[in-house]
Amino acid sequence: MSLRHALLAVLTAKPMTGYDLVKYFDGSVAFVWSAPHSQIYPELRRMERDGLVEARVVPRGDRAEKRIYSISDAGFAELRTWLTTLAPYQGDRDPYRLRSAHFEMASYESARRQLQEHRRHYVRALHEWQQMIDDIEAARVSLLRARLAKRPAAEHEAIIAFRRFAFRGEAAKARMEIAWAEEGLELLDRLEEKQVPLWGEQGSLPSASQADDLTEQD
């Protein structure tokens, strides 16, 4: 998913300024797609150049101006093409699994600390996902209300159900990450109780020859 398609998807609800979009990408939209502020404004200008959005310039205060962006017919066509095209799956780059696969070079204390933080992060995330699901079901999300107001009542059930479905997937991933961290903590407890030594407990890094040996074994 590109930032372009995320912006187009948001603009299907209502026209918005760049500032409004930044706020949404800091808030509810960030649950599924985060983007730095420095990327949003240039992308909007490129989208305007490519005819995917239209910009209306209106006064802001006495001297300033602001641009209100709305999705164009070409933007709708681009979004529909993206939605109906199978997305290629990207190769994973998971720093948490990579670290955990080499915990023997750490210490029990540092490995445990990392897994505890992993669990804390996803406990917080799960709470946020669940709150978002509750807000969607109660139509408390302002962008969702704007979208519902534009569409026939007969479509509302599907609009709400698809968003709930997406966020339930994120909640499920958070639960999986919590369970994985807890499994790792139990593993550390078992190994430490059996007094299984870890290389990292020795407080020194491997020598070049030892590192070569490890590479050959892998």
PDB file of C-alpha atoms in Angstrom:
ATOM      1  CA  MET A   1       0.000   0.000   0.000  1.00  0.00           C
ATOM      2  CA  SER A   2       1.359   3.414  -0.936  1.00  0.00           C
ATOM      3  CA  LEU A   3       0.765   6.690   0.803  1.00  0.00           C
ATOM      4  CA  ARG A   4      -1.022   7.789  -2.364  1.00  0.00           C
ATOM      5  CA  HIS A   5      -3.701   5.132  -2.008  1.00  0.00           C
ATOM      6  CA  ALA A   6      -4.068   5.801   1.717  1.00  0.00           C
ATOM      7  CA  LEU A   7      -4.694   9.491   0.996  1.00  0.00           C
ATOM      8  CA  LEU A   8      -7.167   8.688  -1.761  1.00  0.00           C
ATOM      9  CA  ALA A   9      -9.047   6.325   0.539  1.00  0.00           C
ATOM     10  CA  VAL A  10      -9.389   9.011   3.213  1.00  0.00           C
ATOM     11  CA  LEU A  11     -10.523  11.629   0.705  1.00  0.00           C
ATOM     12  CA  THR A  12     -13.406   9.425  -0.420  1.00  0.00           C
ATOM     13  CA  ALA A  13     -15.087  10.395   2.857  1.00  0.00           C
ATOM     14  CA  LYS A  14     -14.879  14.167   2.422  1.00  0.00           C
ATOM     15  CA  PRO A  15     -12.651  16.952   1.056  1.00  0.00           C
ATOM     16  CA  MET A  16      -9.848  17.862   3.448  1.00  0.00           C
ATOM     17  CA  THR A  17      -6.932  20.241   3.791  1.00  0.00           C
ATOM     18  CA  GLY A  18      -3.386  18.995   4.075  1.00  0.00           C
ATOM     19  CA  TYR A  19      -3.490  19.913   7.765  1.00  0.00           C
ATOM     20  CA  ASP A  20      -6.674  17.860   8.255  1.00  0.00           C
ATOM     21  CA  LEU A  21      -5.030  14.890   6.555  1.00  0.00           C
ATOM     22  CA  VAL A  22      -1.942  15.191   8.745  1.00  0.00           C
ATOM     23  CA  LYS A  23      -4.180  15.085  11.823  1.00  0.00           C
ATOM     24  CA  TYR A  24      -5.958  11.985  10.569  1.00  0.00           C
ATOM     25  CA  PHE A  25      -2.673  10.263   9.822  1.00  0.00           C
ATOM     26  CA  ASP A  26      -1.606  11.066  13.384  1.00  0.00           C
ATOM     27  CA  GLY A  27      -4.867   9.638  14.687  1.00  0.00           C
ATOM     28  CA  SER A  28      -7.220   6.929  13.474  1.00  0.00           C
ATOM     29  CA  VAL A  29      -5.604   6.422  10.055  1.00  0.00           C
ATOM     30  CA  ALA A  30      -2.284   5.738  11.775  1.00  0.00           C
ATOM     31  CA  PHE A  31      -3.796   2.490  13.046  1.00  0.00           C
ATOM     32  CA  VAL A  32      -3.382   0.995   9.575  1.00  0.00           C
ATOM     33  CA  TRP A  33      -0.983   3.350   7.783  1.00  0.00           C
ATOM     34  CA  SER A  34       1.474   5.751   9.391  1.00  0.00           C
ATOM     35  CA  ALA A  35       3.200   8.485   7.430  1.00  0.00           C
ATOM     36  CA  PRO A  36       5.565  11.309   8.407  1.00  0.00           C
ATOM     37  CA  HIS A  37       4.224  14.828   7.936  1.00  0.00           C
ATOM     38  CA  SER A  38       7.107  15.551   5.563  1.00  0.00           C
ATOM     39  CA  GLN A  39       5.735  12.989   3.097  1.00  0.00           C
ATOM     40  CA  ILE A  40       2.068  13.979   3.060  1.00  0.00           C
ATOM     41  CA  TYR A  41       2.246  17.492   1.594  1.00  0.00           C
ATOM     42  CA  PRO A  42       4.634  16.609  -1.281  1.00  0.00           C
ATOM     43  CA  GLU A  43       2.520  13.566  -2.140  1.00  0.00           C
ATOM     44  CA  LEU A  44      -0.626  15.699  -2.266  1.00  0.00           C
ATOM     45  CA  ARG A  45       1.081  18.050  -4.714  1.00  0.00           C
ATOM     46  CA  ARG A  46       2.157  15.093  -6.874  1.00  0.00           C
ATOM     47  CA  MET A  47      -1.363  13.698  -6.786  1.00  0.00           C
ATOM     48  CA  GLU A  48      -2.726  17.072  -7.853  1.00  0.00           C
ATOM     49  CA  ARG A  49      -0.188  17.175 -10.675  1.00  0.00           C
ATOM     50  CA  ASP A  50      -1.259  13.676 -11.770  1.00  0.00           C
ATOM     51  CA  GLY A  51      -4.936  14.622 -11.723  1.00  0.00           C
ATOM     52  CA  LEU A  52      -5.873  12.251  -8.880  1.00  0.00           C
ATOM     53  CA  VAL A  53      -7.056  15.056  -6.610  1.00  0.00           C
ATOM     54  CA  GLU A  54      -8.384  18.545  -7.168  1.00  0.00           C
ATOM     55  CA  ALA A  55      -7.424  21.464  -4.948  1.00  0.00           C
ATOM     56  CA  ARG A  56      -9.581  24.457  -4.115  1.00  0.00           C
ATOM     57  CA  VAL A  57      -7.776  27.462  -2.672  1.00  0.00           C
ATOM     58  CA  VAL A  58      -9.711  29.349   0.013  1.00  0.00           C
ATOM     59  CA  PRO A  59      -8.744  32.144   2.432  1.00  0.00           C
ATOM     60  CA  ARG A  60      -7.290  31.284   5.813  1.00  0.00           C
ATOM     61  CA  GLY A  61      -7.472  34.312   8.042  1.00  0.00           C
ATOM     62  CA  ASP A  62      -6.813  37.763   6.614  1.00  0.00           C
ATOM     63  CA  ARG A  63      -3.739  37.027   4.522  1.00  0.00           C
ATOM     64  CA  ALA A  64      -3.090  33.311   4.300  1.00  0.00           C
ATOM     65  CA  GLU A  65      -4.650  30.685   2.072  1.00  0.00           C
ATOM     66  CA  LYS A  66      -5.275  26.960   2.359  1.00  0.00           C
ATOM     67  CA  ARG A  67      -5.877  24.222  -0.176  1.00  0.00           C
ATOM     68  CA  ILE A  68      -8.832  21.890   0.218  1.00  0.00           C
ATOM     69  CA  TYR A  69      -8.270  18.593  -1.576  1.00  0.00           C
ATOM     70  CA  SER A  70     -10.991  16.377  -3.026  1.00  0.00           C
ATOM     71  CA  ILE A  71     -10.662  13.134  -4.925  1.00  0.00           C
ATOM     72  CA  SER A  72     -11.181  13.353  -8.694  1.00  0.00           C
ATOM     73  CA  ASP A  73     -12.737  10.817 -11.058  1.00  0.00           C
ATOM     74  CA  ALA A  74      -9.222   9.734 -11.996  1.00  0.00           C
ATOM     75  CA  GLY A  75      -8.448   9.335  -8.303  1.00  0.00           C
ATOM     76  CA  PHE A  76     -11.482   7.090  -7.836  1.00  0.00           C
ATOM     77  CA  ALA A  77     -10.391   5.026 -10.834  1.00  0.00           C
ATOM     78  CA  GLU A  78      -6.865   4.681  -9.412  1.00  0.00           C
ATOM     79  CA  LEU A  79      -8.235   3.628  -6.033  1.00  0.00           C
ATOM     80  CA  ARG A  80     -10.581   1.057  -7.586  1.00  0.00           C
ATOM     81  CA  THR A  81      -7.724  -0.379  -9.640  1.00  0.00           C
ATOM     82  CA  TRP A  82      -5.604  -0.715  -6.510  1.00  0.00           C
ATOM     83  CA  LEU A  83      -8.449  -2.305  -4.551  1.00  0.00           C
ATOM     84  CA  THR A  84      -9.181  -4.894  -7.245  1.00  0.00           C
ATOM     85  CA  THR A  85      -5.558  -5.832  -7.999  1.00  0.00           C
ATOM     86  CA  LEU A  86      -3.923  -8.582  -5.983  1.00  0.00           C
ATOM     87  CA  ALA A  87      -1.109  -7.119  -3.914  1.00  0.00           C
ATOM     88  CA  PRO A  88       2.231  -8.969  -4.018  1.00  0.00           C
ATOM     89  CA  TYR A  89       3.372 -10.114  -0.594  1.00  0.00           C
ATOM     90  CA  GLN A  90       6.573  -8.493   0.586  1.00  0.00           C
ATOM     91  CA  GLY A  91       9.446 -10.363   2.171  1.00  0.00           C
ATOM     92  CA  ASP A  92       9.465 -10.047   5.948  1.00  0.00           C
ATOM     93  CA  ARG A  93      12.054  -8.023   7.841  1.00  0.00           C
ATOM     94  CA  ASP A  94      11.310  -8.746  11.464  1.00  0.00           C
ATOM     95  CA  PRO A  95      13.903  -7.357  13.911  1.00  0.00           C
ATOM     96  CA  TYR A  96      12.160  -8.969  16.902  1.00  0.00           C
ATOM     97  CA  ARG A  97      12.343 -12.516  15.538  1.00  0.00           C
ATOM     98  CA  LEU A  98      15.897 -11.898  14.349  1.00  0.00           C
ATOM     99  CA  ARG A  99      16.948 -10.780  17.821  1.00  0.00           C
ATOM    100  CA  SER A 100      15.177 -13.649  19.542  1.00  0.00           C
ATOM    101  CA  ALA A 101      16.847 -16.176  17.240  1.00  0.00           C
ATOM    102  CA  HIS A 102      20.226 -15.080  18.674  1.00  0.00           C
ATOM    103  CA  PHE A 103      19.371 -14.545  22.342  1.00  0.00           C
ATOM    104  CA  GLU A 104      22.165 -16.961  23.284  1.00  0.00           C
ATOM    105  CA  MET A 105      24.556 -14.102  22.562  1.00  0.00           C
ATOM    106  CA  ALA A 106      22.676 -11.858  24.986  1.00  0.00           C
ATOM    107  CA  SER A 107      21.995 -12.349  28.678  1.00  0.00           C
ATOM    108  CA  TYR A 108      18.908 -13.671  30.393  1.00  0.00           C
ATOM    109  CA  GLU A 109      18.304 -10.208  31.820  1.00  0.00           C
ATOM    110  CA  SER A 110      18.497  -8.365  28.484  1.00  0.00           C
ATOM    111  CA  ALA A 111      16.480 -11.011  26.607  1.00  0.00           C
ATOM    112  CA  ARG A 112      13.801 -10.927  29.277  1.00  0.00           C
ATOM    113  CA  ARG A 113      13.730  -7.126  29.189  1.00  0.00           C
ATOM    114  CA  GLN A 114      13.195  -7.103  25.427  1.00  0.00           C
ATOM    115  CA  LEU A 115      10.358  -9.617  25.577  1.00  0.00           C
ATOM    116  CA  GLN A 116       8.695  -7.768  28.448  1.00  0.00           C
ATOM    117  CA  GLU A 117       8.780  -4.540  26.457  1.00  0.00           C
ATOM    118  CA  HIS A 118       7.424  -6.396  23.417  1.00  0.00           C
ATOM    119  CA  ARG A 119       4.520  -7.638  25.519  1.00  0.00           C
ATOM    120  CA  ARG A 120       3.860  -4.184  27.017  1.00  0.00           C
ATOM    121  CA  HIS A 121       3.829  -2.600  23.557  1.00  0.00           C
ATOM    122  CA  TYR A 122       1.258  -5.018  22.188  1.00  0.00           C
ATOM    123  CA  VAL A 123      -0.895  -4.927  25.311  1.00  0.00           C
ATOM    124  CA  ARG A 124      -1.187  -1.175  24.749  1.00  0.00           C
ATOM    125  CA  ALA A 125      -1.785  -1.723  21.028  1.00  0.00           C
ATOM    126  CA  LEU A 126      -4.488  -4.311  21.711  1.00  0.00           C
ATOM    127  CA  HIS A 127      -6.290  -1.856  23.980  1.00  0.00           C
ATOM    128  CA  GLU A 128      -6.175   0.796  21.232  1.00  0.00           C
ATOM    129  CA  TRP A 129      -7.373  -1.649  18.567  1.00  0.00           C
ATOM    130  CA  GLN A 130     -10.267  -2.760  20.753  1.00  0.00           C
ATOM    131  CA  GLN A 131     -11.215   0.847  21.463  1.00  0.00           C
ATOM    132  CA  MET A 132     -11.180   1.556  17.719  1.00  0.00           C
ATOM    133  CA  ILE A 133     -13.399  -1.474  17.062  1.00  0.00           C
ATOM    134  CA  ASP A 134     -15.853  -0.267  19.716  1.00  0.00           C
ATOM    135  CA  ASP A 135     -15.828   3.250  18.216  1.00  0.00           C
ATOM    136  CA  ILE A 136     -16.478   1.861  14.740  1.00  0.00           C
ATOM    137  CA  GLU A 137     -19.393  -0.237  15.926  1.00  0.00           C
ATOM    138  CA  ALA A 138     -20.861   2.795  17.702  1.00  0.00           C
ATOM    139  CA  ALA A 139     -20.078   5.090  14.709  1.00  0.00           C
ATOM    140  CA  ARG A 140     -18.062   7.393  16.979  1.00  0.00           C
ATOM    141  CA  VAL A 141     -15.273   7.854  14.387  1.00  0.00           C
ATOM    142  CA  SER A 142     -15.792  11.233  12.712  1.00  0.00           C
ATOM    143  CA  LEU A 143     -14.385  10.136   9.353  1.00  0.00           C
ATOM    144  CA  LEU A 144     -16.660   7.104   9.384  1.00  0.00           C
ATOM    145  CA  ARG A 145     -19.671   9.276  10.165  1.00  0.00           C
ATOM    146  CA  ALA A 146     -18.791  11.529   7.232  1.00  0.00           C
ATOM    147  CA  ARG A 147     -18.510   8.483   4.967  1.00  0.00           C
ATOM    148  CA  LEU A 148     -21.835   7.063   6.135  1.00  0.00           C
ATOM    149  CA  ALA A 149     -23.529  10.408   5.574  1.00  0.00           C
ATOM    150  CA  LYS A 150     -22.499  10.304   1.891  1.00  0.00           C
ATOM    151  CA  ARG A 151     -23.645   6.756   1.183  1.00  0.00           C
ATOM    152  CA  PRO A 152     -27.127   5.182   1.063  1.00  0.00           C
ATOM    153  CA  ALA A 153     -28.332   3.608   4.302  1.00  0.00           C
ATOM    154  CA  ALA A 154     -28.427   0.198   2.605  1.00  0.00           C
ATOM    155  CA  GLU A 155     -24.603   0.298   2.318  1.00  0.00           C
ATOM    156  CA  HIS A 156     -23.906   1.233   5.947  1.00  0.00           C
ATOM    157  CA  GLU A 157     -23.775  -2.327   7.252  1.00  0.00           C
ATOM    158  CA  ALA A 158     -21.019  -3.266   4.798  1.00  0.00           C
ATOM    159  CA  ILE A 159     -19.034  -0.059   5.389  1.00  0.00           C
ATOM    160  CA  ILE A 160     -18.968  -0.675   9.138  1.00  0.00           C
ATOM    161  CA  ALA A 161     -18.420  -4.427   8.837  1.00  0.00           C
ATOM    162  CA  PHE A 162     -15.364  -4.123   6.562  1.00  0.00           C
ATOM    163  CA  ARG A 163     -13.677  -1.607   8.861  1.00  0.00           C
ATOM    164  CA  ARG A 164     -14.407  -3.759  11.893  1.00  0.00           C
ATOM    165  CA  PHE A 165     -12.994  -6.750  10.010  1.00  0.00           C
ATOM    166  CA  ALA A 166      -9.746  -4.900   9.232  1.00  0.00           C
ATOM    167  CA  PHE A 167      -9.192  -3.755  12.796  1.00  0.00           C
ATOM    168  CA  ARG A 168     -10.105  -7.155  14.237  1.00  0.00           C
ATOM    169  CA  GLY A 169      -7.222  -8.518  12.158  1.00  0.00           C
ATOM    170  CA  GLU A 170      -4.856  -6.059  13.838  1.00  0.00           C
ATOM    171  CA  ALA A 171      -6.229  -6.997  17.258  1.00  0.00           C
ATOM    172  CA  ALA A 172      -5.638 -10.661  16.448  1.00  0.00           C
ATOM    173  CA  LYS A 173      -2.015  -9.885  15.507  1.00  0.00           C
ATOM    174  CA  ALA A 174      -1.549  -8.043  18.796  1.00  0.00           C
ATOM    175  CA  ARG A 175      -2.858 -11.040  20.741  1.00  0.00           C
ATOM    176  CA  MET A 176      -0.468 -13.293  18.824  1.00  0.00           C
ATOM    177  CA  GLU A 177       2.494 -11.025  19.645  1.00  0.00           C
ATOM    178  CA  ILE A 178       1.543 -11.009  23.337  1.00  0.00           C
ATOM    179  CA  ALA A 179       1.304 -14.808  23.359  1.00  0.00           C
ATOM    180  CA  TRP A 180       4.667 -15.075  21.551  1.00  0.00           C
ATOM    181  CA  ALA A 181       6.382 -12.801  24.090  1.00  0.00           C
ATOM    182  CA  GLU A 182       4.909 -14.773  26.976  1.00  0.00           C
ATOM    183  CA  GLU A 183       6.085 -18.030  25.405  1.00  0.00           C
ATOM    184  CA  GLY A 184       9.584 -16.544  25.140  1.00  0.00           C
ATOM    185  CA  LEU A 185       9.549 -15.426  28.770  1.00  0.00           C
ATOM    186  CA  GLU A 186       8.540 -18.926  29.862  1.00  0.00           C
ATOM    187  CA  LEU A 187      11.355 -20.353  27.724  1.00  0.00           C
ATOM    188  CA  LEU A 188      13.885 -18.066  29.406  1.00  0.00           C
ATOM    189  CA  ASP A 189      12.607 -19.085  32.826  1.00  0.00           C
ATOM    190  CA  ARG A 190      12.969 -22.791  32.001  1.00  0.00           C
ATOM    191  CA  LEU A 191      16.457 -22.431  30.593  1.00  0.00           C
ATOM    192  CA  GLU A 192      17.652 -20.258  33.458  1.00  0.00           C
ATOM    193  CA  GLU A 193      16.159 -22.618  36.035  1.00  0.00           C
ATOM    194  CA  LYS A 194      18.127 -25.458  34.422  1.00  0.00           C
ATOM    195  CA  GLN A 195      21.214 -23.200  34.552  1.00  0.00           C
ATOM    196  CA  VAL A 196      21.750 -23.451  30.806  1.00  0.00           C
ATOM    197  CA  PRO A 197      24.653 -21.075  30.070  1.00  0.00           C
ATOM    198  CA  LEU A 198      24.306 -18.269  27.526  1.00  0.00           C
ATOM    199  CA  TRP A 199      27.286 -16.983  25.641  1.00  0.00           C
ATOM    200  CA  GLY A 200      26.221 -13.415  26.381  1.00  0.00           C
ATOM    201  CA  GLU A 201      26.280 -14.062  30.116  1.00  0.00           C
ATOM    202  CA  GLN A 202      30.086 -14.158  29.897  1.00  0.00           C
ATOM    203  CA  GLY A 203      30.096 -10.416  29.237  1.00  0.00           C
ATOM    204  CA  SER A 204      32.335 -10.536  26.168  1.00  0.00           C
ATOM    205  CA  LEU A 205      31.801 -10.556  22.425  1.00  0.00           C
ATOM    206  CA  PRO A 206      32.913 -13.552  20.338  1.00  0.00           C
ATOM    207  CA  SER A 207      36.281 -13.433  18.685  1.00  0.00           C
ATOM    208  CA  ALA A 208      36.538 -13.290  14.897  1.00  0.00           C
ATOM    209  CA  SER A 209      37.352 -17.000  14.696  1.00  0.00           C
ATOM    210  CA  GLN A 210      34.430 -17.902  16.940  1.00  0.00           C
ATOM    211  CA  ALA A 211      32.108 -15.752  14.840  1.00  0.00           C
ATOM    212  CA  ASP A 212      33.359 -17.553  11.722  1.00  0.00           C
ATOM    213  CA  ASP A 213      32.574 -20.871  13.382  1.00  0.00           C
ATOM    214  CA  LEU A 214      29.043 -19.685  14.120  1.00  0.00           C
ATOM    215  CA  THR A 215      28.536 -18.596  10.514  1.00  0.00           C
ATOM    216  CA  GLU A 216      29.653 -21.984   9.234  1.00  0.00           C
ATOM    217  CA  GLN A 217      27.270 -23.747  11.635  1.00  0.00           C
ATOM    218  CA  ASP A 218      24.342 -21.566  10.511  1.00  0.00           C
TER     219      ASP A 218
END
